[in-house]
GROMACS .gro file of C-alpha atoms in nm:
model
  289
    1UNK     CA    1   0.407  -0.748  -1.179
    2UNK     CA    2   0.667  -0.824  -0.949
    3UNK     CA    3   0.618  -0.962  -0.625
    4UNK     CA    4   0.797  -0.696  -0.365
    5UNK     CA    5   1.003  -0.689  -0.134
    6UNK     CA    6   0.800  -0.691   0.122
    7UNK     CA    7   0.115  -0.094   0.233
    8UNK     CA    8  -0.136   0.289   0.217
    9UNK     CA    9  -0.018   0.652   0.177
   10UNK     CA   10  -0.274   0.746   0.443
   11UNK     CA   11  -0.090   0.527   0.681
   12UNK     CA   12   0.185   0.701   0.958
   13UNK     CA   13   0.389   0.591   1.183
   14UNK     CA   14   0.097   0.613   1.467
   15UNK     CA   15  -0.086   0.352   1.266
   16UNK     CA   16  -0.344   0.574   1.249
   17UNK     CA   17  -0.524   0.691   0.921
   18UNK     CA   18  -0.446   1.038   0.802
   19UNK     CA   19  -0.413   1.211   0.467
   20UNK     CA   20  -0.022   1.231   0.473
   21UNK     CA   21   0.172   0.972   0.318
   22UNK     CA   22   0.458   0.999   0.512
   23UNK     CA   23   0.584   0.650   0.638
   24UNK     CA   24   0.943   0.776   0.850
   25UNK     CA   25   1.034   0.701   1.116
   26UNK     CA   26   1.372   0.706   1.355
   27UNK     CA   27   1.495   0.392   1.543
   28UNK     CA   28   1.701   0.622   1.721
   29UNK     CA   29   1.392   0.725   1.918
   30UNK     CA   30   1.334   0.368   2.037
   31UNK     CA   31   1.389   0.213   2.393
   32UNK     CA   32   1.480  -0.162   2.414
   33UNK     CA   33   1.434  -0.442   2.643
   34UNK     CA   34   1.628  -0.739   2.675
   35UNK     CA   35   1.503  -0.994   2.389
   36UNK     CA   36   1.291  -1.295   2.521
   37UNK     CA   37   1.417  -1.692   2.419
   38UNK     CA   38   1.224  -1.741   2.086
   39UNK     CA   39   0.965  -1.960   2.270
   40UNK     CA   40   0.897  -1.668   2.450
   41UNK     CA   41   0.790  -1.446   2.189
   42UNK     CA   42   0.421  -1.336   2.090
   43UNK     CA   43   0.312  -1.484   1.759
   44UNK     CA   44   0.255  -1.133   1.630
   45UNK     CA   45   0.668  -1.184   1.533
   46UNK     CA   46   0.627  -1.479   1.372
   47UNK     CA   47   0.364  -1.360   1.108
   48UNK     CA   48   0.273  -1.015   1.122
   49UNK     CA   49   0.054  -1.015   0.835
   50UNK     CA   50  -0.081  -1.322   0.833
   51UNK     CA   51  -0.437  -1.316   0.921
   52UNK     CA   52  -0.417  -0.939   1.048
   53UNK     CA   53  -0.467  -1.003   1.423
   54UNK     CA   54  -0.246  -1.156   1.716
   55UNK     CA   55  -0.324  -1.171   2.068
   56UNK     CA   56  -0.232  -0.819   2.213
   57UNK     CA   57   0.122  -0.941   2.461
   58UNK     CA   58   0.119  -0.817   2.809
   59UNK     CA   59   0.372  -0.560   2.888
   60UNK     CA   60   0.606  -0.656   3.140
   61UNK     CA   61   0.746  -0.267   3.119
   62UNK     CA   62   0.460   0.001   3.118
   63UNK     CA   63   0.729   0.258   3.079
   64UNK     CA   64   0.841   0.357   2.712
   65UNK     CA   65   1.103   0.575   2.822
   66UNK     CA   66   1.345   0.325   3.008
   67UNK     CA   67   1.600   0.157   2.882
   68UNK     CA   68   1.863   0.240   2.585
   69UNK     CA   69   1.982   0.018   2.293
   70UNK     CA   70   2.357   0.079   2.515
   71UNK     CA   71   2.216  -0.073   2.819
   72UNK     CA   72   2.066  -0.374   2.637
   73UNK     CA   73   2.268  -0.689   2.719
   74UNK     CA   74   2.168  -0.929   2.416
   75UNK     CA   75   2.370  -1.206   2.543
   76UNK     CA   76   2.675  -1.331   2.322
   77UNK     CA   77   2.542  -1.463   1.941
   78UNK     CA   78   2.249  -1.270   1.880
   79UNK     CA   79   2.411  -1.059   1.606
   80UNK     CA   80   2.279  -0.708   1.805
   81UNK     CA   81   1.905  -0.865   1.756
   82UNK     CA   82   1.659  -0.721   1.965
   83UNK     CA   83   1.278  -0.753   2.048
   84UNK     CA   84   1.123  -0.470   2.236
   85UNK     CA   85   0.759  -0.461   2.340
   86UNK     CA   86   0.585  -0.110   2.409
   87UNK     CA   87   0.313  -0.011   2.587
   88UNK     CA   88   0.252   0.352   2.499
   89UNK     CA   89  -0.071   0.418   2.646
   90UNK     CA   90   0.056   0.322   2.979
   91UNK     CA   91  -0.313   0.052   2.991
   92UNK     CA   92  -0.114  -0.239   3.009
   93UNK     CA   93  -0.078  -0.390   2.690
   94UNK     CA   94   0.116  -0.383   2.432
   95UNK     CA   95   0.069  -0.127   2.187
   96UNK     CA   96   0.368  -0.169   1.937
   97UNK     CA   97   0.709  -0.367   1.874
   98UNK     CA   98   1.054  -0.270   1.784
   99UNK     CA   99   1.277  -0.583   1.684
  100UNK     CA  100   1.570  -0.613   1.461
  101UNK     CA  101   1.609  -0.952   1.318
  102UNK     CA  102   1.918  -0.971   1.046
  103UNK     CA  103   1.975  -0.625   1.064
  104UNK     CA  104   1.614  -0.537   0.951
  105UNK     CA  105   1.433  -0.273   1.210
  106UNK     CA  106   1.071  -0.316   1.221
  107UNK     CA  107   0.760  -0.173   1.411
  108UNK     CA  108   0.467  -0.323   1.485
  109UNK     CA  109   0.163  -0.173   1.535
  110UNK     CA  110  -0.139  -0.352   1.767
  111UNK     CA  111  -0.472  -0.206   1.802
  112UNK     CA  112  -0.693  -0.307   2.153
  113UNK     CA  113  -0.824  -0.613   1.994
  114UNK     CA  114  -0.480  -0.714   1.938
  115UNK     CA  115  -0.537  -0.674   1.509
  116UNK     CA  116  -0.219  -0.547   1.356
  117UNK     CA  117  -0.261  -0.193   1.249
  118UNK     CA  118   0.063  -0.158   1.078
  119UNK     CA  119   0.389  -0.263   1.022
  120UNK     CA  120   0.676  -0.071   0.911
  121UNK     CA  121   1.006  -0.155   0.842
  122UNK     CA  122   1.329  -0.025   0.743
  123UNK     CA  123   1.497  -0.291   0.521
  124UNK     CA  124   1.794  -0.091   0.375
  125UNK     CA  125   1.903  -0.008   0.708
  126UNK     CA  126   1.916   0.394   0.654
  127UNK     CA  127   1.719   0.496   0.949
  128UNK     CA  128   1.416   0.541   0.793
  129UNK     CA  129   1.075   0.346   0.767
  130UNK     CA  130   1.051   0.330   0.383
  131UNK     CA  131   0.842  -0.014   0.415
  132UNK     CA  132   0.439  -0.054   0.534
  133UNK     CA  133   0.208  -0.332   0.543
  134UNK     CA  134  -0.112  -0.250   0.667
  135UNK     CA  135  -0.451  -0.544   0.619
  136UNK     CA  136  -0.735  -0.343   0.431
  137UNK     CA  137  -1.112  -0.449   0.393
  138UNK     CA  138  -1.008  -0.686   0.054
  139UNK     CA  139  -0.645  -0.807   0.146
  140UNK     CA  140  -0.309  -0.625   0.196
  141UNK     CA  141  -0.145  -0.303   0.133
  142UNK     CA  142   0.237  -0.289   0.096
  143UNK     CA  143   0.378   0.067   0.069
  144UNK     CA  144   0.725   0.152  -0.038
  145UNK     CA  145   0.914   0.494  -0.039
  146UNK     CA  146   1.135   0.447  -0.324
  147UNK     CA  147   1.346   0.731  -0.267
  148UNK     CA  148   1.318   0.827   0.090
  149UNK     CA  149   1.158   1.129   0.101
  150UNK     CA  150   0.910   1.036   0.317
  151UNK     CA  151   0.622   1.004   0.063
  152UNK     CA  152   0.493   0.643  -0.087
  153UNK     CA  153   0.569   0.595  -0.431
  154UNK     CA  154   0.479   0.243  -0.535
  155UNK     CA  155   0.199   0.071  -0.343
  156UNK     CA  156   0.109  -0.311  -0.421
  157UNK     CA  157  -0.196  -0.489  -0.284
  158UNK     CA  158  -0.170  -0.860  -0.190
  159UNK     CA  159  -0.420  -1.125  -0.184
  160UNK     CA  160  -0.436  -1.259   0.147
  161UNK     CA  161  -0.492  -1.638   0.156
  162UNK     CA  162  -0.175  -1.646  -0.140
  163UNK     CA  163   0.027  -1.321  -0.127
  164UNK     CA  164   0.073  -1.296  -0.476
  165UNK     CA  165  -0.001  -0.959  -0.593
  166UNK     CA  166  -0.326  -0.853  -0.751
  167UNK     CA  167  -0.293  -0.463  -0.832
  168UNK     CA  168   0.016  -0.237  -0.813
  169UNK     CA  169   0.000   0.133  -0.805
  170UNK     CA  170   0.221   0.438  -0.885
  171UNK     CA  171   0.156   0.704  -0.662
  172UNK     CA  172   0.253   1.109  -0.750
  173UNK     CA  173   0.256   1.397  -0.525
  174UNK     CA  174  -0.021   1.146  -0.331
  175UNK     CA  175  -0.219   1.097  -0.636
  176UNK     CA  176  -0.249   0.716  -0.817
  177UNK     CA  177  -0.110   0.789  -1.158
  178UNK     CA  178  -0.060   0.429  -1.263
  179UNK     CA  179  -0.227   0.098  -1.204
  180UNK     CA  180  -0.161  -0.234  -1.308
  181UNK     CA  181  -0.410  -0.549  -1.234
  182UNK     CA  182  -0.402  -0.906  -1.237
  183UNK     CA  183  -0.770  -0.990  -1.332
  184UNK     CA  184  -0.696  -1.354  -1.402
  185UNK     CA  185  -0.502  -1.428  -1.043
  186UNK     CA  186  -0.216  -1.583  -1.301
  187UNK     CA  187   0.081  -1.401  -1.162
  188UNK     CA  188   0.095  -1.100  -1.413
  189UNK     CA  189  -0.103  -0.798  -1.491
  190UNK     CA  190  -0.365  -0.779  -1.779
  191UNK     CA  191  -0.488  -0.448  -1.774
  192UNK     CA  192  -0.260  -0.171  -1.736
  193UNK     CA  193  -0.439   0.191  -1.659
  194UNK     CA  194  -0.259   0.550  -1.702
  195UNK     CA  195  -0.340   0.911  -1.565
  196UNK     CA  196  -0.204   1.102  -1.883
  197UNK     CA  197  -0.262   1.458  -1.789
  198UNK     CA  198  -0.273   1.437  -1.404
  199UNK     CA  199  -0.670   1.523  -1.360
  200UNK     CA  200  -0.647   1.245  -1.121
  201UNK     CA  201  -0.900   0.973  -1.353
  202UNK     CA  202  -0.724   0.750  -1.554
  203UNK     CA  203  -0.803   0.785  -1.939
  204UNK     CA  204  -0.624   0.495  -2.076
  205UNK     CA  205  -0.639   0.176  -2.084
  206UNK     CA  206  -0.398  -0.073  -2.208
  207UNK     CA  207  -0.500  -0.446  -2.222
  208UNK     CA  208  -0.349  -0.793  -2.238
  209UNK     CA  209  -0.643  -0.987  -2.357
  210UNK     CA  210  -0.467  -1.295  -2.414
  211UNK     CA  211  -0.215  -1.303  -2.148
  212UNK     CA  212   0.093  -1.357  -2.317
  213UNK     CA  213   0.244  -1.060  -2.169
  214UNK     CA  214   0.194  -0.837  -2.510
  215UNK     CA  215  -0.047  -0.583  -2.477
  216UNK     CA  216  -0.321  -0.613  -2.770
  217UNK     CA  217  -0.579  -0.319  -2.729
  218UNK     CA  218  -0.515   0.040  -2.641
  219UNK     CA  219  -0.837   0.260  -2.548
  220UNK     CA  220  -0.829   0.607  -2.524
  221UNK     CA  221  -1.003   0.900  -2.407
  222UNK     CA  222  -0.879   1.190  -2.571
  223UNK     CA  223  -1.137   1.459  -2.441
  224UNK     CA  224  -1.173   1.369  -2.090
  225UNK     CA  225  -1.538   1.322  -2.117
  226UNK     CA  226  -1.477   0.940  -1.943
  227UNK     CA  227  -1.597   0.716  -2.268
  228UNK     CA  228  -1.319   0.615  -2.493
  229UNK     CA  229  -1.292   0.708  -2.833
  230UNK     CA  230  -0.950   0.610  -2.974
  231UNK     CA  231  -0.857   0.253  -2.962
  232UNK     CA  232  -0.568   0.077  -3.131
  233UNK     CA  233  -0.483  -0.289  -3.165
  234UNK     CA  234  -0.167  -0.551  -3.215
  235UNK     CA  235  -0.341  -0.746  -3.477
  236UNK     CA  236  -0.060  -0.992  -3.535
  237UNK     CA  237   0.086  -1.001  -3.169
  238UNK     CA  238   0.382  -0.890  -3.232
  239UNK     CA  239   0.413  -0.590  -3.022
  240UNK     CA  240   0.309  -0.312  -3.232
  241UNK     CA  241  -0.064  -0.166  -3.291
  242UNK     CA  242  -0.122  -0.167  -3.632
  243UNK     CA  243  -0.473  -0.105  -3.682
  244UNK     CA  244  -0.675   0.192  -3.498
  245UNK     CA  245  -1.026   0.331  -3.389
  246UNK     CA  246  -1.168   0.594  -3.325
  247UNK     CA  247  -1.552   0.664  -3.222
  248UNK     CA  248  -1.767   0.975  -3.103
  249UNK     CA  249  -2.095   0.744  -2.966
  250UNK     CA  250  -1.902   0.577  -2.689
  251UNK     CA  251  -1.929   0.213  -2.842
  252UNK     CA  252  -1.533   0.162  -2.736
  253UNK     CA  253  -1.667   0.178  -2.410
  254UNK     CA  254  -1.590   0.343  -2.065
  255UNK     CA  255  -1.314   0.392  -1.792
  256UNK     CA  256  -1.573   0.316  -1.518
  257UNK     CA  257  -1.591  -0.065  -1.662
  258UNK     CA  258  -1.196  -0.040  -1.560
  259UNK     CA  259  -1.234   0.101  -1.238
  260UNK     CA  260  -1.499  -0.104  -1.097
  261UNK     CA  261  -1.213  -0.361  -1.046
  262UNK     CA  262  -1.070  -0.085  -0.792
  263UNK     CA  263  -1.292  -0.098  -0.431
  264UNK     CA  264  -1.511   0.121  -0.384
  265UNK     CA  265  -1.321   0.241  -0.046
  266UNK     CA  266  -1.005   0.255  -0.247
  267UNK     CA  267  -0.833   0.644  -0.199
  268UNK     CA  268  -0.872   0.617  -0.628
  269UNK     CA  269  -1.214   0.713  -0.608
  270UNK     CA  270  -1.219   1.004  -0.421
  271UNK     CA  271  -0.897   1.126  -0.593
  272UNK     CA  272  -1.092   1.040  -0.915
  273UNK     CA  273  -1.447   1.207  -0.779
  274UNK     CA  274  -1.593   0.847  -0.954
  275UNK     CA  275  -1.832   0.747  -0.660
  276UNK     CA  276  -1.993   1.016  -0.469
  277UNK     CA  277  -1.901   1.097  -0.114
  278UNK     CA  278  -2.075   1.176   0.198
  279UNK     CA  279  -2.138   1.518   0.291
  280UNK     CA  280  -2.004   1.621   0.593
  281UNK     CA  281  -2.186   1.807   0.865
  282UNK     CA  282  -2.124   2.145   0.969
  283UNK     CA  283  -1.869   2.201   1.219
  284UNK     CA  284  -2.045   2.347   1.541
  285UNK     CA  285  -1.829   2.501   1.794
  286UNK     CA  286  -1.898   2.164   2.016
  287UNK     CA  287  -1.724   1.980   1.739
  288UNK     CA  288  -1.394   2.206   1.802
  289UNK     CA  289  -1.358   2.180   2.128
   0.00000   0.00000   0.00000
């Protein structure tokens, strides 16, 4: 598993939850103020992962809509690097910033308390926000739209006292098809789950059991019924399963040992219907309006 280059298909540019994937988002659109000395700036810059919160900046401009990247005097040697502080809510503080530093644009998204929501960035320099990193309740969620299209296709999950990552997923049309985990915190994955047919559960399994990088054990479940009951093995470790399996009384085992290492809260669960979900209540015409 490689580390990235640097977070959740329900994330938008609003840094708001929502069921779309779609990270884009147009610089053009921006306004821009005059960048501060770098003593000057809010920490947020510095590390906007970090430990998930800063303390929320004061705007000096409550209004978004002044201001244009060709009336921004940088000053001579700043390489057409800008920082740009919003307040979009028009309460004061600052709600999101725009900076380019080395020709990277990136937005940064600040909630009330001042936690970073969000952070998006375009590092190919297309016009497009094909980059997120957004904290979650067990670490950090990079995003990355391989192909710009506006959908997230590989998502990787960070520790967040190391940054090393942990898990790595292959998303589909919105749906995790792929997974990869580091169980041992060594720097590479060990188990290595697969959606075959696109029910949205995984139903294979492919493990690493003594983390040489050669996969040893293959487990299998060929009828969708969630307990395996084809497994084949690299007896000799040399990268080909020679020996096989199969079983009809579940003694190979079960997915659900596999994806217990996923959250709970993870969107695999309720795309896999694994854990069950709350009910909602019924919508009342008060709840409409």
């Amino acid at each position: 598993m490689s580390n990235p280059r640097g977070a959740q298909d329900n994330q938008t540019t609003t840094g708001t939850t929502s069921p779309s994937p779609n990270l884009t988002g147009d610089p053009q659109d921006a306004t821009y103020t005059t960048a501060p000395a770098a003593s000057e700036q809010p920490p947020v810059t510095a590390d906007p992962v970090g430990a998930g919160t800063a303390p929320g900046p004061i705007a000096t401009d409550t209004d978004p809509g002044t201001g244009t990247a060709g009336e921004t005097d940088l000053g001579a040697g700043t390489g057409g690097e800008y920082y740009s502080p919003r307040d979009v809510d028009g309460d004061g503080n600052v709600d999101l910033i725009h900076t380019r530093i080395e020709g990277v644009e990136t937005i940064t998204h600040i909630d009330e308390d001042g936690s970073i929501t969000l952070v998006e960035q375009d590092t190919d320099g297309n016009g497009t926000y094909e980059t997120g990193i957004a904290p979650t309740a067990t670490g950090i969620r990079l995003a990355e739209d391989l192909d710009d299209d506006g959908t997230v296709d590989l998502a990787t999950h960070l520790d967040p006292a190391t940054g090393a990552p942990v898990r790595q997923d292959v998303i589909e049309d919105g749906r995790i098809t792929d997974t990869r985990l580091d169980t041992t915190a060594d720097g590479n994955p060990d188990v290595h789950l697969i959606d075959s047919n696109g029910d949205g559960r995984f139903d294979a399994a492919l493990l690493d059991t003594d983390l040489d990088g050669i996969t040893n054990d293959t487990l299998v479940d060929t009828n969708g019924d969630g307990t395996f009951d084809l497994r084949t093995a690299d007896t000799d470790n040399d990268g080909t399963q020679e020996s096989f399996d199969t079983a009809t009384d579940g003694h190979l085992g079960s997915i659900e040992q596999f994806e217990a290492l996923i959250p709970a809260e993870d969107h695999y669960h309720e795309q896999a219907d694994t854990y069950p979900t709350e009910t909602p209540a019924d919508q009342t015409a008060t709840d409409l309006a």
